[in-house]
Amino acid sequence: MLKKISAVCLAFFGLGSAHAQTDSAKKATTNFTGSVDAYYRFNFNDPPTGTNNYTSFTNSNNSFELGMASVRVEHNVGKVSATADIGFGRRAQEFSYNDVGTTLTAVKQAYVSYTASDKVKLTLGKWATHVGYELLDAYANRNYSMSYGFSYGPFFHTGIKADIALGGKSALMLGVANPTDYVSAPSSVKVIIAQFSTGSANDKLKAYLNFQGGTGLTQFNLVVTGVLSDKWNIAYDGSLQSTKQGTENSSWKSHALYLNYDPLKNFGLTLRGDYFDDRKLAPLLGGARKVFATTLSGNIRIDNITIIPELRLDNANGDAFTKSNGTAGKSTSGFILAAVYRF
């Protein structure tokens, strides 16, 4: 009997040792990344009041500004991971504009993920939206100023989502979140979010069909990117958002086309054409309903830093902007010089 007990104990400790060895084989990894960006913007109208700016993150005139300093930490072990992404500056503040007592410091993203299988990944927390082509972090965009579609589309979602690989180049994302751009839900209403993505076998053509919808809100968004050659690539971003204003429905739509040209390894140009058709109820553009903006940006890359000189011209179908003498006008133009560092 003693021998049997000893054998069982040895077997148990052997299994425990093997399990411990298996656990120790799961190496944890931690990655730190970040960025810093700053800019100077001058509006050629030089209005006595206001800035002639209806888009995000560059609401200034004749002023040097900090865009955002950002630090991102990612920790992975086995099938689980956690991400914390903190921002400091105007971009971070405007990104989390619904947070009570918002300051220049904001949690841009904070979420935990579990890889259930090689085809399914679950995520819970706050993350940047899947809708649209442009992103919050300046280093991820070739234009420094933002499009109208980005500025009035969703910024982030807080909830739970599942990323599902469908085979080949196709994937599906489904989730449930708080009302758009809220970390803490102001009501019991929830928003359904979804994305279907696919692409060509050589990855030169990719398409993303995005959706968010809940009580009083519906938005469809399409993003298509294409590689034309080793120097040219193109992208399209279009949205249609419908919202309920009281007992009536109102909607806005946007279209943006990006043409990117990289003649040299350290130099590139991006031309963006950006059209925005404002909603009829509670319009966003003041004295205009439609606006078209043309933006030309240079990208001068020196090691980890990118210098972005940018010219922008906005034309509206009504008096949306302010002239230097204080009267209203239909157009405005401006210049931005930005520096973006990534580590």
CSV table of C-alpha atoms in Angstrom, one decimal, residues 29-294:
chain,number,residue,atom,x,y,z
A,29,THR,CA,6.7,40.2,-23.4
A,30,THR,CA,6.3,44.0,-22.8
A,31,ASN,CA,6.5,46.6,-25.5
A,32,PHE,CA,6.8,50.4,-25.0
A,33,THR,CA,6.1,52.7,-28.0
A,34,GLY,CA,5.2,56.4,-28.2
A,35,SER,CA,5.1,59.6,-30.2
A,36,VAL,CA,5.4,63.4,-29.8
A,37,ASP,CA,4.0,65.9,-32.3
A,38,ALA,CA,3.9,69.7,-32.4
A,39,TYR,CA,2.8,72.2,-35.0
A,40,TYR,CA,2.4,75.8,-36.0
A,41,ARG,CA,-0.8,76.9,-37.9
A,42,PHE,CA,-1.5,80.2,-39.7
A,43,ASN,CA,-4.9,80.9,-41.3
A,44,PHE,CA,-4.3,83.3,-44.2
A,45,ASN,CA,-7.7,85.0,-43.6
A,46,ASP,CA,-6.2,85.9,-40.2
A,47,PRO,CA,-9.6,86.5,-38.6
A,48,PRO,CA,-9.9,88.9,-35.6
A,49,THR,CA,-11.8,86.3,-33.7
A,50,GLY,CA,-12.0,82.5,-34.2
A,51,THR,CA,-9.7,80.2,-36.2
A,52,ASN,CA,-11.6,79.3,-39.3
A,53,ASN,CA,-11.3,75.6,-38.3
A,54,TYR,CA,-14.1,73.1,-38.3
A,55,THR,CA,-12.0,69.9,-38.1
A,56,SER,CA,-10.3,68.2,-35.1
A,57,PHE,CA,-7.0,68.9,-33.4
A,58,THR,CA,-5.8,72.1,-35.2
A,59,ASN,CA,-8.1,74.7,-33.7
A,60,SER,CA,-5.5,77.5,-33.4
A,61,ASN,CA,-4.2,80.4,-35.4
A,62,ASN,CA,-0.7,82.0,-35.5
A,63,SER,CA,0.3,79.9,-32.6
A,64,PHE,CA,2.8,77.1,-31.8
A,65,GLU,CA,1.0,74.2,-30.3
A,66,LEU,CA,1.6,70.8,-28.7
A,67,GLY,CA,-0.4,68.2,-30.6
A,68,MET,CA,0.1,65.2,-28.3
A,69,ALA,CA,2.7,63.2,-26.4
A,70,SER,CA,1.7,59.6,-26.3
A,71,VAL,CA,2.9,56.5,-24.5
A,72,ARG,CA,1.6,53.0,-25.3
A,73,VAL,CA,2.4,49.8,-23.3
A,74,GLU,CA,1.5,46.3,-24.5
A,75,HIS,CA,1.9,43.2,-22.4
A,76,ASN,CA,1.4,39.7,-23.7
A,77,VAL,CA,1.6,36.3,-22.1
A,78,GLY,CA,0.2,33.1,-23.7
A,79,LYS,CA,-3.3,33.8,-25.1
A,80,VAL,CA,-3.9,37.0,-23.1
A,81,SER,CA,-2.8,40.6,-23.5
A,82,ALA,CA,-3.4,44.0,-22.2
A,83,THR,CA,-2.9,47.5,-23.8
A,84,ALA,CA,-2.7,50.9,-22.1
A,85,ASP,CA,-2.4,54.0,-24.4
A,86,ILE,CA,-2.1,57.3,-22.7
A,87,GLY,CA,-2.0,60.7,-24.4
A,88,PHE,CA,-1.1,64.2,-23.2
A,89,GLY,CA,-2.1,67.3,-25.1
A,90,ARG,CA,-4.9,68.9,-27.2
A,91,ARG,CA,-5.4,65.8,-29.3
A,92,ALA,CA,-5.9,63.6,-26.3
A,93,GLN,CA,-8.3,66.1,-24.8
A,94,GLU,CA,-10.5,66.4,-27.9
A,95,PHE,CA,-10.4,62.7,-28.5
A,96,SER,CA,-12.0,62.0,-25.1
A,97,TYR,CA,-14.2,65.1,-25.2
A,98,ASN,CA,-17.2,63.4,-23.4
A,99,ASP,CA,-15.2,62.4,-20.3
A,100,VAL,CA,-16.3,64.4,-17.3
A,101,GLY,CA,-13.7,66.9,-16.2
A,102,THR,CA,-11.6,66.2,-19.3
A,103,THR,CA,-8.1,67.6,-19.0
A,104,LEU,CA,-5.1,67.6,-21.4
A,105,THR,CA,-4.4,64.0,-20.2
A,106,ALA,CA,-6.6,61.2,-21.4
A,107,VAL,CA,-6.7,57.4,-21.6
A,108,LYS,CA,-6.8,57.0,-25.4
A,109,GLN,CA,-7.1,53.2,-25.3
A,110,ALA,CA,-7.2,50.6,-22.5
A,111,TYR,CA,-8.3,47.0,-23.2
A,112,VAL,CA,-7.6,43.4,-22.5
A,113,SER,CA,-7.7,40.7,-25.1
A,114,TYR,CA,-8.0,36.9,-25.2
A,115,THR,CA,-7.1,34.8,-28.2
A,116,ALA,CA,-9.7,32.0,-28.0
A,117,SER,CA,-8.4,30.2,-31.1
A,118,ASP,CA,-6.4,30.9,-34.2
A,119,LYS,CA,-9.6,32.4,-35.7
A,120,VAL,CA,-11.3,34.3,-32.8
A,121,LYS,CA,-9.9,37.1,-30.6
A,122,LEU,CA,-12.1,38.8,-27.9
A,123,THR,CA,-11.4,42.3,-26.6
A,124,LEU,CA,-12.9,44.2,-23.7
A,125,GLY,CA,-12.3,47.9,-22.9
A,126,LYS,CA,-11.8,51.1,-24.8
A,127,TRP,CA,-10.3,51.3,-28.3
A,128,ALA,CA,-10.0,53.7,-31.2
A,129,THR,CA,-12.9,53.3,-33.7
A,130,HIS,CA,-12.7,51.0,-36.7
A,131,VAL,CA,-14.6,53.6,-38.8
A,132,GLY,CA,-12.7,55.7,-41.3
A,133,TYR,CA,-9.2,55.9,-42.9
A,134,GLU,CA,-7.5,58.5,-40.6
A,135,LEU,CA,-6.3,57.8,-37.1
A,136,LEU,CA,-5.8,59.8,-33.9
A,137,ASP,CA,-2.0,59.5,-33.7
A,138,ALA,CA,-0.3,62.0,-36.0
A,139,TYR,CA,2.4,59.5,-37.1
A,140,ALA,CA,-0.3,57.3,-38.6
A,141,ASN,CA,-1.5,60.0,-41.1
A,142,ARG,CA,0.3,61.6,-44.0
A,143,ASN,CA,-1.8,64.8,-43.7
A,144,TYR,CA,-1.5,66.6,-40.4
A,145,SER,CA,-4.9,68.4,-40.4
A,146,MET,CA,-7.9,66.1,-40.2
A,147,SER,CA,-10.7,65.5,-42.7
A,148,TYR,CA,-14.3,66.5,-42.0
A,149,GLY,CA,-15.4,62.8,-42.1
A,150,PHE,CA,-12.9,61.9,-39.3
A,151,SER,CA,-13.9,65.0,-37.2
A,152,TYR,CA,-17.6,64.2,-37.2
A,153,GLY,CA,-17.4,60.4,-37.3
A,154,PRO,CA,-16.8,58.3,-34.1
A,155,PHE,CA,-13.5,58.6,-32.2
A,156,PHE,CA,-13.7,55.5,-30.0
A,157,HIS,CA,-15.8,52.7,-28.6
A,158,THR,CA,-16.0,51.2,-25.1
A,159,GLY,CA,-17.4,47.7,-25.0
A,160,ILE,CA,-16.7,44.1,-26.1
A,161,LYS,CA,-15.9,42.9,-29.6
A,162,ALA,CA,-14.9,39.7,-31.4
A,163,ASP,CA,-12.4,39.6,-34.3
A,164,ILE,CA,-13.1,36.6,-36.5
A,165,ALA,CA,-10.8,35.3,-39.3
A,166,LEU,CA,-13.0,34.0,-42.1
A,167,GLY,CA,-10.2,32.5,-44.2
A,168,GLY,CA,-8.0,33.9,-46.9
A,169,LYS,CA,-7.8,37.7,-46.7
A,170,SER,CA,-11.3,38.2,-45.2
A,171,ALA,CA,-12.2,38.9,-41.6
A,172,LEU,CA,-15.3,40.0,-39.5
A,173,MET,CA,-15.5,42.1,-36.4
A,174,LEU,CA,-18.7,42.2,-34.3
A,175,GLY,CA,-19.2,44.1,-31.0
A,176,VAL,CA,-21.5,45.9,-28.5
A,177,ALA,CA,-20.4,49.2,-27.1
A,178,ASN,CA,-21.6,52.2,-25.0
A,179,PRO,CA,-23.0,55.2,-27.0
A,180,THR,CA,-20.3,56.4,-29.3
A,181,ASP,CA,-17.4,58.3,-27.7
A,182,TYR,CA,-18.5,57.5,-24.1
A,183,VAL,CA,-16.3,55.6,-21.7
A,184,SER,CA,-19.1,55.5,-19.1
A,185,ALA,CA,-22.6,55.1,-20.6
A,186,PRO,CA,-24.9,58.0,-20.0
A,187,SER,CA,-27.9,55.7,-20.6
A,188,SER,CA,-28.8,52.1,-21.1
A,189,VAL,CA,-28.6,52.5,-24.9
A,190,LYS,CA,-25.9,50.4,-26.6
A,191,VAL,CA,-24.4,50.6,-30.0
A,192,ILE,CA,-23.8,47.6,-32.4
A,193,ILE,CA,-20.4,47.9,-34.2
A,194,ALA,CA,-19.2,45.7,-37.1
A,195,GLN,CA,-16.6,45.5,-39.8
A,196,PHE,CA,-16.1,43.3,-42.8
A,197,SER,CA,-12.6,43.4,-44.4
A,198,THR,CA,-11.2,41.7,-47.4
A,199,GLY,CA,-8.4,42.1,-49.9
A,200,SER,CA,-6.6,40.8,-52.9
A,201,ALA,CA,-4.1,37.9,-52.6
A,202,ASN,CA,-1.1,40.2,-53.0
A,203,ASP,CA,-2.5,42.8,-50.5
A,204,LYS,CA,-2.4,45.6,-53.1
A,205,LEU,CA,-6.1,46.1,-52.8
A,206,LYS,CA,-8.0,46.2,-49.5
A,207,ALA,CA,-11.5,47.1,-48.5
A,208,TYR,CA,-13.3,47.7,-45.2
A,209,LEU,CA,-17.0,48.0,-44.8
A,210,ASN,CA,-17.8,49.5,-41.4
A,211,PHE,CA,-21.0,50.0,-39.4
A,212,GLN,CA,-22.2,51.4,-36.1
A,213,GLY,CA,-25.9,51.6,-35.1
A,214,GLY,CA,-28.1,52.1,-32.1
A,215,THR,CA,-31.2,54.0,-31.0
A,216,GLY,CA,-31.3,57.1,-33.2
A,217,LEU,CA,-27.9,56.4,-34.9
A,218,THR,CA,-26.9,54.6,-38.1
A,219,GLN,CA,-23.6,55.0,-39.9
A,220,PHE,CA,-22.1,53.1,-42.8
A,221,ASN,CA,-18.5,53.7,-43.8
A,222,LEU,CA,-16.4,52.3,-46.7
A,223,VAL,CA,-12.6,52.5,-46.8
A,224,VAL,CA,-10.7,51.2,-49.9
A,225,THR,CA,-6.9,51.3,-50.3
A,226,GLY,CA,-4.8,50.4,-53.4
A,227,VAL,CA,-1.2,50.2,-54.2
A,228,LEU,CA,-0.6,51.4,-57.8
A,229,SER,CA,3.2,51.1,-57.9
A,230,ASP,CA,6.2,51.3,-55.6
A,231,LYS,CA,5.8,55.1,-55.6
A,232,TRP,CA,2.0,55.6,-55.9
A,233,ASN,CA,-0.9,54.5,-53.7
A,234,ILE,CA,-4.5,55.7,-53.3
A,235,ALA,CA,-7.2,55.5,-50.7
A,236,TYR,CA,-10.9,56.4,-50.4
A,237,ASP,CA,-13.0,57.0,-47.3
A,238,GLY,CA,-16.7,57.6,-47.4
A,239,SER,CA,-19.4,57.8,-44.7
A,240,LEU,CA,-23.1,58.3,-44.3
A,241,GLN,CA,-24.4,58.9,-40.8
A,242,SER,CA,-28.0,59.4,-39.9
A,243,THR,CA,-29.2,60.7,-36.5
A,244,LYS,CA,-32.5,61.4,-35.0
A,245,GLN,CA,-33.1,65.0,-33.9
A,246,GLY,CA,-36.2,65.0,-31.8
A,247,THR,CA,-38.9,63.4,-34.0
A,248,GLU,CA,-37.1,64.0,-37.3
A,249,ASN,CA,-34.2,62.3,-39.0
A,250,SER,CA,-31.1,64.2,-40.1
A,251,SER,CA,-27.9,63.0,-41.8
A,252,TRP,CA,-24.5,64.0,-43.1
A,253,LYS,CA,-22.2,62.4,-45.6
A,254,SER,CA,-18.5,62.7,-46.4
A,255,HIS,CA,-16.1,61.6,-49.1
A,256,ALA,CA,-12.3,61.8,-49.0
A,257,LEU,CA,-9.8,60.7,-51.6
A,258,TYR,CA,-6.1,60.4,-50.9
A,259,LEU,CA,-3.3,60.3,-53.5
A,260,ASN,CA,0.1,59.4,-52.1
A,261,TYR,CA,3.4,59.8,-54.0
A,262,ASP,CA,6.8,58.8,-52.7
A,263,PRO,CA,9.5,59.7,-55.2
A,264,LEU,CA,12.2,59.2,-52.6
A,265,LYS,CA,12.7,57.0,-49.6
A,266,ASN,CA,12.7,60.0,-47.3
A,267,PHE,CA,10.2,62.3,-49.1
A,268,GLY,CA,6.6,61.9,-50.0
A,269,LEU,CA,3.5,64.0,-51.0
A,270,THR,CA,-0.1,63.5,-50.1
A,271,LEU,CA,-3.0,65.2,-51.9
A,272,ARG,CA,-6.4,64.9,-50.1
A,273,GLY,CA,-9.7,66.0,-51.5
A,274,ASP,CA,-12.3,66.1,-48.8
A,275,TYR,CA,-16.1,66.7,-49.3
A,276,PHE,CA,-18.6,67.2,-46.5
A,277,ASP,CA,-22.4,67.5,-46.8
A,278,ASP,CA,-23.8,68.7,-43.5
A,279,ARG,CA,-27.0,67.6,-41.9
A,280,LYS,CA,-30.1,69.7,-42.3
A,281,LEU,CA,-31.0,69.7,-38.6
A,282,ALA,CA,-28.5,71.1,-36.1
A,283,PRO,CA,-25.9,71.7,-38.8
A,284,LEU,CA,-22.2,71.7,-37.9
A,285,LEU,CA,-20.9,74.3,-40.3
A,286,GLY,CA,-22.7,77.4,-39.3
A,287,GLY,CA,-23.7,79.4,-42.4
A,288,ALA,CA,-22.9,76.6,-44.9
A,289,ARG,CA,-24.2,73.2,-45.7
A,290,LYS,CA,-21.5,71.9,-47.9
A,291,VAL,CA,-17.7,72.3,-47.9
A,292,PHE,CA,-14.8,71.0,-50.0
A,293,ALA,CA,-11.3,71.0,-48.7
A,294,THR,CA,-8.1,70.4,-50.7
